[in-house]
Amino acid sequence: MASRPDCLFCKLVAEGEHVRADDGFVAVADINPKAPVHLLVLPERHVDTFRDVAEFPPEEAKRMLDFVAETAREVGLEDYQVVVNVGRGAGQTVFHLHWHILGGGRPFE
Ligand code: AMP
Ligand code: ZN
């Protein structure tokens, strides 16, 4: 899968510490957690933002959603938030599509 040498999250996919990894997707701990549990799901496929999600073949897009849900389940979360910031104006700072999983206690309990 094409990876961008200048992309922080392509680097994390290739050589980061993964909470979970499976067939094109990894989960990592957010370096600056905003909840007791704060994970990021990163697809190996580089797309800049969720706006470009149509670049995923349908089967891969489905597996990405499954991976998000399975990751939350595996770390013991039943109630949680899934957040995707789309574009700078919405708070996106890293331009490699990623899914935040936030949960585990206040304000989520
Ligand atoms: P966003 O603001 O939606 O683009 O989210 C980017 C997230 O990546 C932020 O929550 C950061 O704390 C997180 N982050 C930045 N660099 C790293 C890193 N090296 N490892 C893990 N998380 C990171
Ligand atoms: Zn990337």
PDB file of C-alpha atoms and ligand atoms in Angstrom:
ATOM      1  CA  MET A   1       0.000   0.000   0.000  1.00  0.00           C
ATOM      2  CA  ALA A   2       1.396   3.419  -0.929  1.00  0.00           C
ATOM      3  CA  SER A   3       2.659   5.244   2.109  1.00  0.00           C
ATOM      4  CA  ARG A   4       3.760   8.877   2.257  1.00  0.00           C
ATOM      5  CA  PRO A   5       7.292   9.389   3.560  1.00  0.00           C
ATOM      6  CA  ASP A   6       6.300  12.760   5.025  1.00  0.00           C
ATOM      7  CA  CYS A   7       3.189  11.464   6.817  1.00  0.00           C
ATOM      8  CA  LEU A   8       3.327  10.992  10.590  1.00  0.00           C
ATOM      9  CA  PHE A   9       0.541   8.401  10.612  1.00  0.00           C
ATOM     10  CA  CYS A  10       1.972   6.401   7.693  1.00  0.00           C
ATOM     11  CA  LYS A  11       5.074   6.197   9.898  1.00  0.00           C
ATOM     12  CA  LEU A  12       2.992   5.098  12.908  1.00  0.00           C
ATOM     13  CA  VAL A  13       1.347   2.395  10.795  1.00  0.00           C
ATOM     14  CA  ALA A  14       4.749   1.136   9.642  1.00  0.00           C
ATOM     15  CA  GLU A  15       6.721   1.301  12.871  1.00  0.00           C
ATOM     16  CA  GLY A  16       4.585   2.564  15.761  1.00  0.00           C
ATOM     17  CA  GLU A  17       3.507   0.701  18.860  1.00  0.00           C
ATOM     18  CA  HIS A  18       0.194  -0.887  17.975  1.00  0.00           C
ATOM     19  CA  VAL A  19      -2.528  -1.739  20.474  1.00  0.00           C
ATOM     20  CA  ARG A  20      -4.029  -3.867  17.707  1.00  0.00           C
ATOM     21  CA  ALA A  21      -3.252  -4.560  14.065  1.00  0.00           C
ATOM     22  CA  ASP A  22      -5.107  -6.550  11.466  1.00  0.00           C
ATOM     23  CA  ASP A  23      -5.141  -6.656   7.711  1.00  0.00           C
ATOM     24  CA  GLY A  24      -4.629  -3.038   6.724  1.00  0.00           C
ATOM     25  CA  PHE A  25      -5.578  -1.289   9.965  1.00  0.00           C
ATOM     26  CA  VAL A  26      -3.882  -0.466  13.250  1.00  0.00           C
ATOM     27  CA  ALA A  27      -4.970   1.020  16.559  1.00  0.00           C
ATOM     28  CA  VAL A  28      -2.578   3.171  18.592  1.00  0.00           C
ATOM     29  CA  ALA A  29      -2.879   5.057  21.859  1.00  0.00           C
ATOM     30  CA  ASP A  30      -3.334   8.796  21.365  1.00  0.00           C
ATOM     31  CA  ILE A  31      -0.217  10.598  22.566  1.00  0.00           C
ATOM     32  CA  ASN A  32      -2.341  13.328  24.181  1.00  0.00           C
ATOM     33  CA  PRO A  33      -5.410  11.475  25.503  1.00  0.00           C
ATOM     34  CA  LYS A  34      -8.613  13.451  25.929  1.00  0.00           C
ATOM     35  CA  ALA A  35     -10.435  10.639  27.769  1.00  0.00           C
ATOM     36  CA  PRO A  36      -9.320   7.782  30.069  1.00  0.00           C
ATOM     37  CA  VAL A  37      -9.209   5.569  26.967  1.00  0.00           C
ATOM     38  CA  HIS A  38      -8.271   7.375  23.777  1.00  0.00           C
ATOM     39  CA  LEU A  39      -7.261   5.273  20.798  1.00  0.00           C
ATOM     40  CA  LEU A  40      -6.776   6.137  17.156  1.00  0.00           C
ATOM     41  CA  VAL A  41      -7.611   3.744  14.343  1.00  0.00           C
ATOM     42  CA  LEU A  42      -5.431   4.295  11.292  1.00  0.00           C
ATOM     43  CA  PRO A  43      -5.926   2.675   7.929  1.00  0.00           C
ATOM     44  CA  GLU A  44      -2.746   1.616   6.185  1.00  0.00           C
ATOM     45  CA  ARG A  45      -4.129   3.216   3.033  1.00  0.00           C
ATOM     46  CA  HIS A  46      -3.245   6.909   3.066  1.00  0.00           C
ATOM     47  CA  VAL A  47      -6.147   9.233   2.373  1.00  0.00           C
ATOM     48  CA  ASP A  48      -5.907  12.808   3.629  1.00  0.00           C
ATOM     49  CA  THR A  49      -9.362  13.114   5.171  1.00  0.00           C
ATOM     50  CA  PHE A  50     -12.730  11.436   5.564  1.00  0.00           C
ATOM     51  CA  ARG A  51     -13.816  13.485   2.535  1.00  0.00           C
ATOM     52  CA  ASP A  52     -11.822  10.990   0.478  1.00  0.00           C
ATOM     53  CA  VAL A  53     -13.346   7.883   2.075  1.00  0.00           C
ATOM     54  CA  ALA A  54     -14.712   6.847  -1.333  1.00  0.00           C
ATOM     55  CA  GLU A  55     -11.112   5.937  -2.246  1.00  0.00           C
ATOM     56  CA  PHE A  56     -11.551   2.819  -0.103  1.00  0.00           C
ATOM     57  CA  PRO A  57     -12.915  -0.181  -1.930  1.00  0.00           C
ATOM     58  CA  PRO A  58     -16.316  -0.956  -0.352  1.00  0.00           C
ATOM     59  CA  GLU A  59     -15.123  -4.152   1.282  1.00  0.00           C
ATOM     60  CA  GLU A  60     -12.159  -2.339   2.842  1.00  0.00           C
ATOM     61  CA  ALA A  61     -14.392   0.490   4.103  1.00  0.00           C
ATOM     62  CA  LYS A  62     -16.619  -2.096   5.775  1.00  0.00           C
ATOM     63  CA  ARG A  63     -13.596  -3.768   7.377  1.00  0.00           C
ATOM     64  CA  MET A  64     -12.429  -0.370   8.645  1.00  0.00           C
ATOM     65  CA  LEU A  65     -15.749   0.132  10.475  1.00  0.00           C
ATOM     66  CA  ASP A  66     -15.581  -3.405  11.848  1.00  0.00           C
ATOM     67  CA  PHE A  67     -12.029  -2.751  13.032  1.00  0.00           C
ATOM     68  CA  VAL A  68     -13.150   0.369  14.937  1.00  0.00           C
ATOM     69  CA  ALA A  69     -15.971  -1.522  16.666  1.00  0.00           C
ATOM     70  CA  GLU A  70     -13.815  -4.578  17.426  1.00  0.00           C
ATOM     71  CA  THR A  71     -11.042  -2.419  18.854  1.00  0.00           C
ATOM     72  CA  ALA A  72     -13.447  -0.716  21.260  1.00  0.00           C
ATOM     73  CA  ARG A  73     -14.866  -4.084  22.283  1.00  0.00           C
ATOM     74  CA  GLU A  74     -11.424  -5.621  22.808  1.00  0.00           C
ATOM     75  CA  VAL A  75     -10.322  -2.859  25.168  1.00  0.00           C
ATOM     76  CA  GLY A  76     -13.516  -3.360  27.159  1.00  0.00           C
ATOM     77  CA  LEU A  77     -15.514  -0.346  26.064  1.00  0.00           C
ATOM     78  CA  GLU A  78     -19.241  -0.703  25.732  1.00  0.00           C
ATOM     79  CA  ASP A  79     -20.133   3.002  25.663  1.00  0.00           C
ATOM     80  CA  TYR A  80     -17.788   5.298  23.789  1.00  0.00           C
ATOM     81  CA  GLN A  81     -17.520   8.001  21.181  1.00  0.00           C
ATOM     82  CA  VAL A  82     -16.178   7.572  17.666  1.00  0.00           C
ATOM     83  CA  VAL A  83     -14.963  10.901  16.289  1.00  0.00           C
ATOM     84  CA  VAL A  84     -13.541  11.891  12.949  1.00  0.00           C
ATOM     85  CA  ASN A  85     -12.424  15.487  12.583  1.00  0.00           C
ATOM     86  CA  VAL A  86     -12.744  16.455   8.948  1.00  0.00           C
ATOM     87  CA  GLY A  87     -10.651  19.440   7.889  1.00  0.00           C
ATOM     88  CA  ARG A  88      -8.635  22.052   9.746  1.00  0.00           C
ATOM     89  CA  GLY A  89     -11.743  24.031  10.691  1.00  0.00           C
ATOM     90  CA  ALA A  90     -13.093  20.973  12.515  1.00  0.00           C
ATOM     91  CA  GLY A  91      -9.854  20.408  14.422  1.00  0.00           C
ATOM     92  CA  GLN A  92      -8.080  17.970  12.126  1.00  0.00           C
ATOM     93  CA  THR A  93      -4.340  18.341  12.649  1.00  0.00           C
ATOM     94  CA  VAL A  94      -2.978  15.161  11.015  1.00  0.00           C
ATOM     95  CA  PHE A  95      -3.962  14.672   7.396  1.00  0.00           C
ATOM     96  CA  HIS A  96      -4.148  10.886   7.277  1.00  0.00           C
ATOM     97  CA  LEU A  97      -7.667   9.656   7.939  1.00  0.00           C
ATOM     98  CA  HIS A  98      -8.079   8.454  11.516  1.00  0.00           C
ATOM     99  CA  TRP A  99     -10.900   7.502  13.866  1.00  0.00           C
ATOM    100  CA  HIS A 100     -10.783   8.562  17.503  1.00  0.00           C
ATOM    101  CA  ILE A 101     -12.236   6.113  20.032  1.00  0.00           C
ATOM    102  CA  LEU A 102     -12.912   7.903  23.325  1.00  0.00           C
ATOM    103  CA  GLY A 103     -14.311   6.307  26.422  1.00  0.00           C
ATOM    104  CA  GLY A 104     -13.722   4.834  29.829  1.00  0.00           C
ATOM    105  CA  GLY A 105     -15.119   6.907  32.638  1.00  0.00           C
ATOM    106  CA  ARG A 106     -16.069  10.523  33.020  1.00  0.00           C
ATOM    107  CA  PRO A 107     -17.618  12.192  31.086  1.00  0.00           C
ATOM    108  CA  PHE A 108     -18.544   8.902  29.489  1.00  0.00           C
ATOM    109  CA  GLU A 109     -19.628   6.829  32.503  1.00  0.00           C
TER     110      GLU A 109
HETATM  111  P1  AMP B   1      -6.905  15.223  14.832  1.00  0.00           P
HETATM  112  O1  AMP B   1      -6.852  16.498  15.624  1.00  0.00           O
HETATM  113  O2  AMP B   1      -8.287  14.687  14.661  1.00  0.00           O
HETATM  114  O3  AMP B   1      -6.138  15.335  13.526  1.00  0.00           O
HETATM  115  O4  AMP B   1      -6.172  14.141  15.706  1.00  0.00           O
HETATM  116  C1  AMP B   1      -4.812  13.944  15.716  1.00  0.00           C
HETATM  117  C2  AMP B   1      -4.529  13.196  16.989  1.00  0.00           C
HETATM  118  O5  AMP B   1      -3.266  12.576  16.843  1.00  0.00           O
HETATM  119  C3  AMP B   1      -4.453  14.078  18.242  1.00  0.00           C
HETATM  120  O6  AMP B   1      -5.412  13.616  19.192  1.00  0.00           O
HETATM  121  C4  AMP B   1      -3.012  13.896  18.730  1.00  0.00           C
HETATM  122  O7  AMP B   1      -2.934  13.872  20.139  1.00  0.00           O
HETATM  123  C5  AMP B   1      -2.629  12.577  18.103  1.00  0.00           C
HETATM  124  N1  AMP B   1      -1.211  12.354  17.845  1.00  0.00           N
HETATM  125  C6  AMP B   1      -0.334  13.215  17.266  1.00  0.00           C
HETATM  126  N2  AMP B   1       0.878  12.638  17.148  1.00  0.00           N
HETATM  127  C7  AMP B   1       0.771  11.388  17.660  1.00  0.00           C
HETATM  128  C8  AMP B   1       1.674  10.305  17.836  1.00  0.00           C
HETATM  129  N3  AMP B   1       2.964  10.369  17.460  1.00  0.00           N
HETATM  130  N4  AMP B   1       1.220   9.157  18.397  1.00  0.00           N
HETATM  131  C9  AMP B   1      -0.075   9.059  18.798  1.00  0.00           C
HETATM  132  N5  AMP B   1      -0.981  10.045  18.647  1.00  0.00           N
HETATM  133  C10 AMP B   1      -0.566  11.201  18.104  1.00  0.00           C
HETATM  134 ZN    ZN B   2      -0.349   8.774   5.736  1.00  0.00          ZN
END
